[in-house]
PDB file of C-alpha atoms in Angstrom:
ATOM      1  CA  UNK S   1       0.016   0.036  -0.045  1.00 92.00           C
ATOM      2  CA  UNK S   2       1.183   3.538  -0.893  1.00 95.00           C
ATOM      3  CA  UNK S   3       1.055   5.975   2.001  1.00 96.00           C
ATOM      4  CA  UNK S   4       1.446   9.511   0.933  1.00 97.00           C
ATOM      5  CA  UNK S   5       2.001  11.762   3.887  1.00 97.00           C
ATOM      6  CA  UNK S   6       1.332  15.621   2.739  1.00 98.00           C
ATOM      7  CA  UNK S   7       2.732  18.279   5.010  1.00 97.00           C
ATOM      8  CA  UNK S   8       3.240  21.846   4.655  1.00 96.00           C
ATOM      9  CA  UNK S   9       2.192  25.156   6.037  1.00 94.00           C
ATOM     10  CA  UNK S  10      -1.394  26.651   6.283  1.00 89.00           C
ATOM     11  CA  UNK S  11      -2.658  27.675   2.763  1.00 91.00           C
ATOM     12  CA  UNK S  12       0.195  25.812   0.715  1.00 96.00           C
ATOM     13  CA  UNK S  13      -2.528  23.936  -1.247  1.00 96.00           C
ATOM     14  CA  UNK S  14      -2.244  20.453   0.176  1.00 96.00           C
ATOM     15  CA  UNK S  15      -6.006  19.720   0.094  1.00 94.00           C
ATOM     16  CA  UNK S  16      -6.544  20.866  -3.542  1.00 95.00           C
ATOM     17  CA  UNK S  17      -3.546  18.728  -4.613  1.00 97.00           C
ATOM     18  CA  UNK S  18      -4.897  15.625  -2.794  1.00 97.00           C
ATOM     19  CA  UNK S  19      -8.352  15.954  -4.043  1.00 96.00           C
ATOM     20  CA  UNK S  20      -7.088  16.275  -7.729  1.00 97.00           C
ATOM     21  CA  UNK S  21      -4.692  13.405  -7.384  1.00 98.00           C
ATOM     22  CA  UNK S  22      -7.417  11.007  -5.754  1.00 97.00           C
ATOM     23  CA  UNK S  23      -9.908  12.002  -8.455  1.00 96.00           C
ATOM     24  CA  UNK S  24      -7.398  11.093 -11.108  1.00 97.00           C
ATOM     25  CA  UNK S  25      -6.505   7.905  -9.488  1.00 97.00           C
ATOM     26  CA  UNK S  26     -10.117   7.002  -9.107  1.00 96.00           C
ATOM     27  CA  UNK S  27     -10.794   7.800 -12.645  1.00 96.00           C
ATOM     28  CA  UNK S  28      -8.081   5.319 -13.586  1.00 96.00           C
ATOM     29  CA  UNK S  29      -9.749   2.458 -11.554  1.00 97.00           C
ATOM     30  CA  UNK S  30      -7.456   2.921  -8.473  1.00 97.00           C
ATOM     31  CA  UNK S  31      -8.758   2.669  -4.925  1.00 97.00           C
ATOM     32  CA  UNK S  32      -8.137   5.661  -2.825  1.00 97.00           C
ATOM     33  CA  UNK S  33      -8.564   6.874   0.868  1.00 97.00           C
ATOM     34  CA  UNK S  34      -7.970  10.171   2.502  1.00 96.00           C
ATOM     35  CA  UNK S  35      -7.160  10.979   6.147  1.00 96.00           C
ATOM     36  CA  UNK S  36      -7.403  14.688   7.053  1.00 92.00           C
ATOM     37  CA  UNK S  37      -6.241  16.461  10.080  1.00 89.00           C
ATOM     38  CA  UNK S  38      -6.676  19.629  11.976  1.00 81.00           C
ATOM     39  CA  UNK S  39      -6.421  20.987  15.618  1.00 75.00           C
ATOM     40  CA  UNK S  40     -10.163  21.554  15.722  1.00 71.00           C
ATOM     41  CA  UNK S  41     -13.009  19.389  15.801  1.00 69.00           C
ATOM     42  CA  UNK S  42     -14.863  20.690  12.707  1.00 66.00           C
ATOM     43  CA  UNK S  43     -12.900  19.915   9.742  1.00 73.00           C
ATOM     44  CA  UNK S  44     -13.431  21.817   6.373  1.00 79.00           C
ATOM     45  CA  UNK S  45     -11.081  19.713   4.663  1.00 78.00           C
ATOM     46  CA  UNK S  46     -12.802  16.490   5.515  1.00 80.00           C
ATOM     47  CA  UNK S  47     -16.182  17.878   4.104  1.00 79.00           C
ATOM     48  CA  UNK S  48     -14.504  19.265   0.991  1.00 82.00           C
ATOM     49  CA  UNK S  49     -12.944  15.729   0.157  1.00 86.00           C
ATOM     50  CA  UNK S  50     -16.033  13.851   1.075  1.00 85.00           C
ATOM     51  CA  UNK S  51     -18.101  15.970  -1.078  1.00 84.00           C
ATOM     52  CA  UNK S  52     -15.976  14.624  -4.193  1.00 88.00           C
ATOM     53  CA  UNK S  53     -16.857  11.163  -3.476  1.00 90.00           C
ATOM     54  CA  UNK S  54     -13.533  10.186  -1.815  1.00 92.00           C
ATOM     55  CA  UNK S  55     -13.566   7.866   1.241  1.00 95.00           C
ATOM     56  CA  UNK S  56     -12.193   9.867   4.043  1.00 92.00           C
ATOM     57  CA  UNK S  57     -11.226   9.467   7.713  1.00 94.00           C
ATOM     58  CA  UNK S  58     -10.013  12.325  10.052  1.00 93.00           C
ATOM     59  CA  UNK S  59      -7.769  12.932  12.979  1.00 93.00           C
ATOM     60  CA  UNK S  60      -9.177  15.778  15.017  1.00 87.00           C
ATOM     61  CA  UNK S  61      -8.111  17.723  18.053  1.00 84.00           C
ATOM     62  CA  UNK S  62      -4.380  17.746  17.299  1.00 84.00           C
ATOM     63  CA  UNK S  63      -1.607  16.984  14.774  1.00 88.00           C
ATOM     64  CA  UNK S  64      -0.598  13.498  13.740  1.00 91.00           C
ATOM     65  CA  UNK S  65       2.548  13.628  15.686  1.00 87.00           C
ATOM     66  CA  UNK S  66       0.311  13.886  18.904  1.00 88.00           C
ATOM     67  CA  UNK S  67      -2.366  11.332  17.727  1.00 90.00           C
ATOM     68  CA  UNK S  68      -0.533   8.433  16.252  1.00 93.00           C
ATOM     69  CA  UNK S  69      -3.110   6.013  17.539  1.00 94.00           C
ATOM     70  CA  UNK S  70      -5.830   7.844  15.878  1.00 94.00           C
ATOM     71  CA  UNK S  71      -3.998   7.986  12.645  1.00 95.00           C
ATOM     72  CA  UNK S  72      -3.275   4.233  12.682  1.00 95.00           C
ATOM     73  CA  UNK S  73      -7.131   3.708  13.385  1.00 95.00           C
ATOM     74  CA  UNK S  74      -7.968   5.737  10.466  1.00 96.00           C
ATOM     75  CA  UNK S  75      -5.613   3.716   8.193  1.00 96.00           C
ATOM     76  CA  UNK S  76      -7.186   0.477   9.493  1.00 96.00           C
ATOM     77  CA  UNK S  77     -10.692   2.020   8.724  1.00 97.00           C
ATOM     78  CA  UNK S  78      -9.831   2.792   5.123  1.00 97.00           C
ATOM     79  CA  UNK S  79      -8.249  -0.560   4.762  1.00 96.00           C
ATOM     80  CA  UNK S  80     -11.709  -2.081   5.999  1.00 96.00           C
ATOM     81  CA  UNK S  81     -13.897   0.348   3.993  1.00 96.00           C
ATOM     82  CA  UNK S  82     -12.077   0.444   0.527  1.00 97.00           C
ATOM     83  CA  UNK S  83      -8.768  -1.482   0.819  1.00 96.00           C
ATOM     84  CA  UNK S  84      -7.133   1.348  -0.925  1.00 97.00           C
ATOM     85  CA  UNK S  85      -4.056   1.149  -3.213  1.00 97.00           C
ATOM     86  CA  UNK S  86      -3.023   4.769  -2.061  1.00 97.00           C
ATOM     87  CA  UNK S  87      -3.750   6.670   0.960  1.00 98.00           C
ATOM     88  CA  UNK S  88      -3.238  10.397   1.403  1.00 98.00           C
ATOM     89  CA  UNK S  89      -2.763  11.657   4.823  1.00 97.00           C
ATOM     90  CA  UNK S  90      -2.702  15.309   5.023  1.00 96.00           C
ATOM     91  CA  UNK S  91      -1.204  16.732   8.352  1.00 94.00           C
ATOM     92  CA  UNK S  92      -2.374  19.925   9.864  1.00 91.00           C
ATOM     93  CA  UNK S  93      -0.329  23.022   8.609  1.00 90.00           C
ATOM     94  CA  UNK S  94       1.567  23.491  11.892  1.00 91.00           C
ATOM     95  CA  UNK S  95       2.782  19.936  12.078  1.00 93.00           C
ATOM     96  CA  UNK S  96       6.367  18.698  11.972  1.00 94.00           C
ATOM     97  CA  UNK S  97       8.477  15.991  13.268  1.00 94.00           C
ATOM     98  CA  UNK S  98       6.485  13.528  11.283  1.00 96.00           C
ATOM     99  CA  UNK S  99       9.551  11.308  10.429  1.00 94.00           C
ATOM    100  CA  UNK S 100      10.103  10.417  14.244  1.00 95.00           C
ATOM    101  CA  UNK S 101       6.430  10.230  15.234  1.00 95.00           C
ATOM    102  CA  UNK S 102       4.646   8.820  12.248  1.00 96.00           C
ATOM    103  CA  UNK S 103       6.977   7.260   9.556  1.00 95.00           C
ATOM    104  CA  UNK S 104       9.413   5.517  11.646  1.00 95.00           C
ATOM    105  CA  UNK S 105       6.801   3.978  13.956  1.00 95.00           C
ATOM    106  CA  UNK S 106       4.838   2.555  10.944  1.00 94.00           C
ATOM    107  CA  UNK S 107       7.869   1.135   9.518  1.00 92.00           C
ATOM    108  CA  UNK S 108       8.761  -0.343  12.765  1.00 92.00           C
ATOM    109  CA  UNK S 109       5.439  -1.627  14.076  1.00 91.00           C
ATOM    110  CA  UNK S 110       3.809  -2.565  10.502  1.00 89.00           C
ATOM    111  CA  UNK S 111       6.989  -3.589   8.468  1.00 88.00           C
ATOM    112  CA  UNK S 112       6.521  -4.340   4.813  1.00 87.00           C
ATOM    113  CA  UNK S 113       3.035  -2.966   4.719  1.00 90.00           C
ATOM    114  CA  UNK S 114       3.613   0.575   3.376  1.00 89.00           C
ATOM    115  CA  UNK S 115       5.770   2.464   0.985  1.00 92.00           C
ATOM    116  CA  UNK S 116       5.826   5.813   2.634  1.00 95.00           C
ATOM    117  CA  UNK S 117       6.758   9.099   1.202  1.00 96.00           C
ATOM    118  CA  UNK S 118       6.422  12.547   2.643  1.00 97.00           C
ATOM    119  CA  UNK S 119       5.757  15.541   0.545  1.00 98.00           C
ATOM    120  CA  UNK S 120       5.954  19.102   2.015  1.00 98.00           C
ATOM    121  CA  UNK S 121       4.013  21.587   0.131  1.00 98.00           C
ATOM    122  CA  UNK S 122       4.880  25.386   0.053  1.00 98.00           C
ATOM    123  CA  UNK S 123       3.300  28.321  -1.632  1.00 98.00           C
ATOM    124  CA  UNK S 124       6.005  29.529  -3.856  1.00 98.00           C
ATOM    125  CA  UNK S 125       5.248  33.370  -2.923  1.00 96.00           C
ATOM    126  CA  UNK S 126       5.718  32.806   0.764  1.00 95.00           C
ATOM    127  CA  UNK S 127       8.719  30.515   0.340  1.00 96.00           C
ATOM    128  CA  UNK S 128      10.518  33.026  -1.609  1.00 95.00           C
ATOM    129  CA  UNK S 129       9.914  35.766   0.889  1.00 94.00           C
ATOM    130  CA  UNK S 130      10.880  33.578   3.594  1.00 94.00           C
ATOM    131  CA  UNK S 131      14.163  32.734   2.065  1.00 94.00           C
ATOM    132  CA  UNK S 132      14.825  36.270   0.877  1.00 89.00           C
ATOM    133  CA  UNK S 133      14.086  38.099   4.051  1.00 79.00           C
ATOM    134  CA  UNK S 134      16.345  35.962   6.203  1.00 64.00           C
ATOM    135  CA  UNK S 135      13.594  33.841   7.420  1.00 61.00           C
ATOM    136  CA  UNK S 136      11.814  36.682   9.134  1.00 69.00           C
ATOM    137  CA  UNK S 137       8.383  36.721   7.792  1.00 82.00           C
ATOM    138  CA  UNK S 138       6.750  35.055  10.808  1.00 88.00           C
ATOM    139  CA  UNK S 139       7.379  35.316  14.571  1.00 89.00           C
ATOM    140  CA  UNK S 140      10.592  33.451  15.424  1.00 91.00           C
ATOM    141  CA  UNK S 141       8.821  30.225  16.980  1.00 94.00           C
ATOM    142  CA  UNK S 142       6.629  30.156  13.968  1.00 94.00           C
ATOM    143  CA  UNK S 143       9.697  30.477  11.468  1.00 93.00           C
ATOM    144  CA  UNK S 144      11.150  27.482  13.445  1.00 94.00           C
ATOM    145  CA  UNK S 145       8.166  25.291  12.551  1.00 95.00           C
ATOM    146  CA  UNK S 146       8.142  26.386   8.982  1.00 95.00           C
ATOM    147  CA  UNK S 147      12.041  25.800   8.398  1.00 95.00           C
ATOM    148  CA  UNK S 148      11.809  22.323  10.200  1.00 96.00           C
ATOM    149  CA  UNK S 149       9.059  21.085   7.870  1.00 97.00           C
ATOM    150  CA  UNK S 150      11.407  21.370   4.899  1.00 97.00           C
ATOM    151  CA  UNK S 151      14.228  19.547   6.719  1.00 96.00           C
ATOM    152  CA  UNK S 152      12.386  16.233   6.920  1.00 95.00           C
ATOM    153  CA  UNK S 153      10.832  16.274   3.579  1.00 96.00           C
ATOM    154  CA  UNK S 154      11.245  13.406   1.013  1.00 96.00           C
ATOM    155  CA  UNK S 155       9.953  15.736  -1.676  1.00 97.00           C
ATOM    156  CA  UNK S 156       9.286  19.457  -1.625  1.00 98.00           C
ATOM    157  CA  UNK S 157       6.380  20.545  -3.588  1.00 98.00           C
ATOM    158  CA  UNK S 158       6.824  24.340  -4.600  1.00 98.00           C
ATOM    159  CA  UNK S 159       3.043  25.068  -5.473  1.00 98.00           C
ATOM    160  CA  UNK S 160       0.966  27.697  -7.034  1.00 98.00           C
ATOM    161  CA  UNK S 161       3.561  28.509  -9.657  1.00 98.00           C
ATOM    162  CA  UNK S 162       0.855  29.769 -11.897  1.00 98.00           C
ATOM    163  CA  UNK S 163       0.716  32.958  -9.785  1.00 98.00           C
ATOM    164  CA  UNK S 164       4.367  33.918 -10.921  1.00 98.00           C
ATOM    165  CA  UNK S 165       5.450  35.301 -14.257  1.00 98.00           C
ATOM    166  CA  UNK S 166       7.978  33.051 -16.260  1.00 97.00           C
ATOM    167  CA  UNK S 167      10.714  35.439 -15.088  1.00 98.00           C
ATOM    168  CA  UNK S 168       9.657  35.484 -11.378  1.00 97.00           C
ATOM    169  CA  UNK S 169       9.453  31.618 -11.546  1.00 98.00           C
ATOM    170  CA  UNK S 170      12.950  31.446 -13.049  1.00 98.00           C
ATOM    171  CA  UNK S 171      14.412  33.585 -10.325  1.00 97.00           C
ATOM    172  CA  UNK S 172      12.453  31.619  -7.703  1.00 97.00           C
ATOM    173  CA  UNK S 173      13.904  28.349  -8.900  1.00 98.00           C
ATOM    174  CA  UNK S 174      17.423  29.574  -8.644  1.00 97.00           C
ATOM    175  CA  UNK S 175      16.831  30.571  -4.939  1.00 97.00           C
ATOM    176  CA  UNK S 176      15.038  27.548  -4.020  1.00 98.00           C
ATOM    177  CA  UNK S 177      17.162  25.016  -5.846  1.00 98.00           C
ATOM    178  CA  UNK S 178      20.429  26.568  -4.045  1.00 97.00           C
ATOM    179  CA  UNK S 179      18.648  26.371  -0.707  1.00 96.00           C
ATOM    180  CA  UNK S 180      17.551  22.687  -0.934  1.00 97.00           C
ATOM    181  CA  UNK S 181      20.110  20.997  -2.791  1.00 96.00           C
ATOM    182  CA  UNK S 182      19.681  17.543  -1.202  1.00 94.00           C
ATOM    183  CA  UNK S 183      15.978  17.327  -1.711  1.00 96.00           C
ATOM    184  CA  UNK S 184      13.764  16.344  -4.626  1.00 97.00           C
ATOM    185  CA  UNK S 185      11.974  19.428  -5.641  1.00 98.00           C
ATOM    186  CA  UNK S 186       8.703  19.828  -7.807  1.00 98.00           C
ATOM    187  CA  UNK S 187       7.460  22.937  -9.176  1.00 98.00           C
ATOM    188  CA  UNK S 188       3.716  22.563  -9.281  1.00 98.00           C
ATOM    189  CA  UNK S 189       0.339  24.123 -10.341  1.00 98.00           C
ATOM    190  CA  UNK S 190      -2.171  21.795  -8.526  1.00 97.00           C
ATOM    191  CA  UNK S 191      -5.055  22.996 -10.829  1.00 97.00           C
ATOM    192  CA  UNK S 192      -3.071  21.450 -13.689  1.00 97.00           C
ATOM    193  CA  UNK S 193      -3.534  17.740 -14.457  1.00 97.00           C
ATOM    194  CA  UNK S 194      -0.195  17.371 -15.810  1.00 97.00           C
ATOM    195  CA  UNK S 195       1.564  18.697 -12.560  1.00 97.00           C
ATOM    196  CA  UNK S 196      -0.726  16.305 -10.580  1.00 98.00           C
ATOM    197  CA  UNK S 197       0.341  13.395 -12.686  1.00 98.00           C
ATOM    198  CA  UNK S 198       4.007  14.395 -12.215  1.00 98.00           C
ATOM    199  CA  UNK S 199       3.703  14.603  -8.466  1.00 98.00           C
ATOM    200  CA  UNK S 200       2.006  11.253  -8.360  1.00 98.00           C
ATOM    201  CA  UNK S 201       4.482   9.559 -10.524  1.00 97.00           C
ATOM    202  CA  UNK S 202       7.468  10.765  -8.356  1.00 97.00           C
ATOM    203  CA  UNK S 203       5.749   9.696  -5.102  1.00 97.00           C
ATOM    204  CA  UNK S 204       5.100   6.179  -6.602  1.00 95.00           C
ATOM    205  CA  UNK S 205       8.557   5.920  -7.830  1.00 94.00           C
ATOM    206  CA  UNK S 206      10.045   7.017  -4.459  1.00 92.00           C
ATOM    207  CA  UNK S 207      10.752   3.673  -2.775  1.00 77.00           C
ATOM    208  CA  UNK S 208      12.429   3.685   0.655  1.00 72.00           C
ATOM    209  CA  UNK S 209      11.824   1.312   3.564  1.00 67.00           C
ATOM    210  CA  UNK S 210      14.607   2.812   5.707  1.00 81.00           C
ATOM    211  CA  UNK S 211      14.035   4.648   8.803  1.00 89.00           C
ATOM    212  CA  UNK S 212      14.061   8.533   8.254  1.00 92.00           C
ATOM    213  CA  UNK S 213      16.486  10.636  10.196  1.00 90.00           C
ATOM    214  CA  UNK S 214      14.728  12.347  13.349  1.00 91.00           C
ATOM    215  CA  UNK S 215      14.708  15.946  13.561  1.00 94.00           C
ATOM    216  CA  UNK S 216      16.361  17.741  16.297  1.00 95.00           C
ATOM    217  CA  UNK S 217      13.146  19.411  17.696  1.00 95.00           C
ATOM    218  CA  UNK S 218      12.943  21.826  20.620  1.00 96.00           C
ATOM    219  CA  UNK S 219       9.513  21.195  21.695  1.00 94.00           C
ATOM    220  CA  UNK S 220       9.362  24.365  23.940  1.00 96.00           C
ATOM    221  CA  UNK S 221       9.822  26.592  20.713  1.00 96.00           C
ATOM    222  CA  UNK S 222       7.518  24.216  18.637  1.00 94.00           C
ATOM    223  CA  UNK S 223       4.877  24.577  21.241  1.00 92.00           C
ATOM    224  CA  UNK S 224       5.210  28.392  21.410  1.00 94.00           C
ATOM    225  CA  UNK S 225       5.116  28.621  17.671  1.00 93.00           C
ATOM    226  CA  UNK S 226       1.839  26.772  17.461  1.00 89.00           C
ATOM    227  CA  UNK S 227       0.417  29.011  20.379  1.00 89.00           C
ATOM    228  CA  UNK S 228       1.284  31.995  18.241  1.00 91.00           C
ATOM    229  CA  UNK S 229      -0.953  30.666  15.317  1.00 86.00           C
ATOM    230  CA  UNK S 230      -4.594  31.413  15.371  1.00 76.00           C
ATOM    231  CA  UNK S 231      -7.186  28.682  15.100  1.00 72.00           C
ATOM    232  CA  UNK S 232     -10.986  29.288  14.291  1.00 72.00           C
ATOM    233  CA  UNK S 233     -13.126  26.290  15.194  1.00 71.00           C
ATOM    234  CA  UNK S 234     -16.833  27.275  13.942  1.00 75.00           C
ATOM    235  CA  UNK S 235     -19.583  25.775  11.740  1.00 73.00           C
ATOM    236  CA  UNK S 236     -21.926  27.811   9.452  1.00 74.00           C
TER     237      UNK S 236
END
């Protein structure tokens, strides 16, 4: 089974990419499941994905790294419901440390059951500002979370490239490629079918059963960063 973990900051386009990728796989006779994740109890992403006819489970009230048992239960529920070829698991936008808290435990306790790949999404405009302004776009504690997300990525998906001109994109690529020399980097417009197919192809071709290096995380800074973000949990 393919388990595509999808991380990245708030507004980076994770849900849109997952929905488009899931629809494409379903149209090509593949079985798909999605697990959404948020800090609150009312999840817009769950409703959005379910409305497209995609089988969905959710982990609420905290990120995957703090709710491994709930994530595991969601995976088991999807296996029972549709026995998917591919599961997309979208972490909440403030989540990091997925290698130590999700990937490595799954590889240890469920050996030979998953091909796991972690894609970390970034809005190209925000990423460029972050890199050009000496990482000073957020409060320091939030900067810490944003930067850590890229450190553990198997694949960095630089998203929303359609919002840049060709000249701006060329300049952005030079900066981003130089910053993340050791990473697989995709430049993507998630509303474009060819971009989605390229992402899926790279994910499916990524094969690693090895444990990932764990991040050196200061959980005091991490917790302070999450506290500085605002969360609205309402239903209309």
